């Protein structure tokens, strides 16, 4: 008995140890395996959630990129600062959000590198945007910067980096989802196998232990199933949000965006009927803009007032509304196979920045699941913000169209206003003058009335004294008027004297310069002393001529005798001629010259000769007062008032503000301080008055140690019509054989000029000069000797050179002879009139040897043409 008891006790202990130890050991192993599996699944699922968060952040960065570009584009198109609001907001959020994204993917170096490249591209794009926006604000040529494509290339690069980043994250999410699925399957399988083995062992070792183990296993499987369901729910929610964001990417219009949203919800939630209502900005009413699965039912309402119906209440309550057990007449779903009744309806308010801007209505043939309700609440803000952005883009396009239409209307109105403004300005000037005159008369009358009222009481006692004072004042006033008249007469005599002295002063100086040129070119091998002397004569003569011209120009301006021919002038041609005249002097001093490339329409209203005189004066001053090896640059910029500014900039020592204020005062020689003491100090005065006479403006700015800039502003003009030019080649001049002599007649009353031309003609063995001291003798000589060429001075005593030319043209004997005009006081208008009157050529004094001989050779060639081509009209 005791042995059986011992065996029973030993067996019981063995069974007890087996039933306790084996389940305990297997339970520990299973628990460890289960913990590892659950930990692994939790870790993988966390990474899946992390990937979803990264994708959401990347979508926000993508949206900020679109906001940056859209805001800048709206400002460039409209110039309205309000359009920069989304740009400024996106600009402030871009870097923090991207850096947060970099921190989230810090374990993935390739993704970090893509984001860093994205930041670098965004910084470059931001610099480009700031430059273009600044140029748009300053009225610059921002379209040229946009046209170069730098901004588009940077934007494309940013989108490529974002697309690559998002695709990589999607691939990583797919891999992790696959790992979750695979791990769950294998883990569940392994755990199931272990559990079955453990259950089998427990079944072998005891029903009680097996039942306990089965119960434990069932509880664990239930928990795992619940957890798996929760993870699937989260994955379904996150996947739906991501797919919706992808469907709404791009820049669709409001209608297209609404259709895309309903199509996606119908596909993802299996709804049978859907509608999207959009809130109107002014009234707050809701209007249906898109539908899905509608049948032909005229009773469906398309418009809801504020707070009207369930649609309005859903928008006012700002919360999801779900309806079950719908009435029989709510709505019908029809197809070719039949029709049915929806079971439930969901009303989803769409929000953007705490403001409801629409409502989505969805009908289902089933009861809505909780996760579907959660999904609808999660996407409401995304769809609302997308709709708001689409409406913003649509409003921007409408504003752009209106702006273009307004620009066209403004251009038409500007033309009408310009004519009206001119008339109003003229009327305003007349009214202003009348008002000033009336105010002056009123002040005089008031003053007179006050004096009369004061003197009325004492008039009887002071009548004699007043008469005496009036007599004295009248005498003093007469003396003042006489002296003022004498001063005006003296000033007028001075100006008229200087203006009339033009011919008398220039004639001997022209002769000096001409003879100096003859001496210089006629001496085969001049000694250094001779050459230096001639150079000094020429330099002094040209300098003296320049001073005389300045003084006489000022006198002509003051006396009102200076005539100008203001017409459209090509600035390119004028600057080219000026450049040719100053480059040699600039090269001697080592001064670099920079001239602009002018546009084809670079025409200004000016007198060509006087504009050229103004620019050459400014260029010579810039070279003269510049530093050695300095630089002179010419810049042309179009101003907003329809004018063109020509700036001459140097790198000289610069002037003080006081010196700048005295630049255009007469006889101001600021060059004395820098060692330049030559000049009369009226060059800039003449320049200023010439510019004002042409209707322009002139000024200067200077900075000591940097340099000075002188600028001239002239009114812009349209390009004149191009005159047709004769394309036939002119016959070449006849060669001289040494035997035949050609007579050249020179009509000139000044012996010095006659002798100068005689020495010039003497250089040709086949030419001889015949002189006449007045027009009458010249006409007689022309009829008798019939010269090949006639040189005609304009300012002749008695009959002028122009009248003499007309007489010769009317005579059949002399009508064919080419006549060359010589004048020291020629302006463009005089030259044009002379050429129209019949002169073959027009040469200004001082006479230049090469220019005169070229004109004579051309005239000789024409005089030798066959009959029928010997008239001035034929050679024009």
XYZ file of N, CA and C in Angstrom, residues 55 58-63 66 162-163 166-167 170 242-253 256-257 260 386 393:
90
model
N 5.379 61.718 -46.141
C 4.679 62.028 -47.392
C 3.750 63.230 -47.223
N 5.897 66.232 -47.213
C 6.389 66.500 -48.572
C 5.295 67.130 -49.428
N 4.046 66.665 -49.248
C 2.936 67.274 -49.992
C 2.759 68.736 -49.602
N 2.944 69.044 -48.296
C 2.853 70.449 -47.865
C 3.970 71.281 -48.490
N 5.194 70.711 -48.567
C 6.298 71.435 -49.220
C 5.980 71.659 -50.686
N 5.375 70.624 -51.329
C 5.006 70.760 -52.747
C 3.987 71.897 -52.917
N 3.027 71.950 -51.990
C 2.026 73.026 -52.059
C 2.665 74.397 -51.844
N 4.153 75.572 -55.017
C 3.137 76.133 -55.917
C 2.697 77.513 -55.457
N 11.447 67.018 -55.504
C 10.299 66.621 -54.693
C 9.651 65.345 -55.208
N 9.508 65.226 -56.548
C 8.913 64.006 -57.105
C 9.763 62.791 -56.784
N 9.301 62.003 -53.046
C 7.998 61.393 -52.751
C 7.937 59.959 -53.277
N 8.445 59.746 -54.504
C 8.438 58.391 -55.061
C 9.272 57.437 -54.208
N 7.279 56.634 -51.152
C 6.194 55.699 -51.469
C 6.725 54.274 -51.635
N -3.351 60.050 -48.738
C -2.240 60.202 -49.692
C -2.747 60.133 -51.128
N -3.620 59.161 -51.420
C -4.158 59.038 -52.776
C -4.972 60.263 -53.167
N -5.725 60.821 -52.213
C -6.480 62.029 -52.515
C -5.556 63.207 -52.806
N -4.476 63.332 -52.019
C -3.517 64.412 -52.264
C -2.889 64.265 -53.639
N -2.583 63.018 -54.033
C -2.016 62.804 -55.376
C -3.022 63.160 -56.459
N -4.304 62.828 -56.223
C -5.327 63.123 -57.232
C -5.531 64.637 -57.401
N -5.280 65.402 -56.330
C -5.513 66.849 -56.384
C -4.271 67.640 -56.745
N -3.141 66.953 -57.017
C -1.913 67.666 -57.366
C -2.077 68.390 -58.700
N -1.236 69.373 -58.933
C -1.312 70.173 -60.150
C -2.027 71.477 -59.884
N -2.525 72.093 -60.950
C -3.229 73.376 -60.838
C -4.550 73.320 -61.601
N -5.469 72.394 -61.192
C -6.756 72.312 -61.904
C -7.651 73.485 -61.562
N -8.617 73.723 -62.444
C -9.638 74.726 -62.183
C -10.618 74.187 -61.143
N -12.821 71.259 -62.420
C -12.040 70.032 -62.555
C -11.670 69.466 -61.189
N -11.319 70.352 -60.248
C -10.954 69.893 -58.915
C -12.153 69.252 -58.220
N -12.712 65.807 -59.773
C -11.716 64.855 -59.296
C -12.026 64.378 -57.879
N -7.671 72.882 -51.132
C -7.449 72.750 -52.575
C -8.464 73.563 -53.355
N -6.689 80.860 -57.896
C -6.069 80.894 -59.236
C -7.063 81.375 -60.283
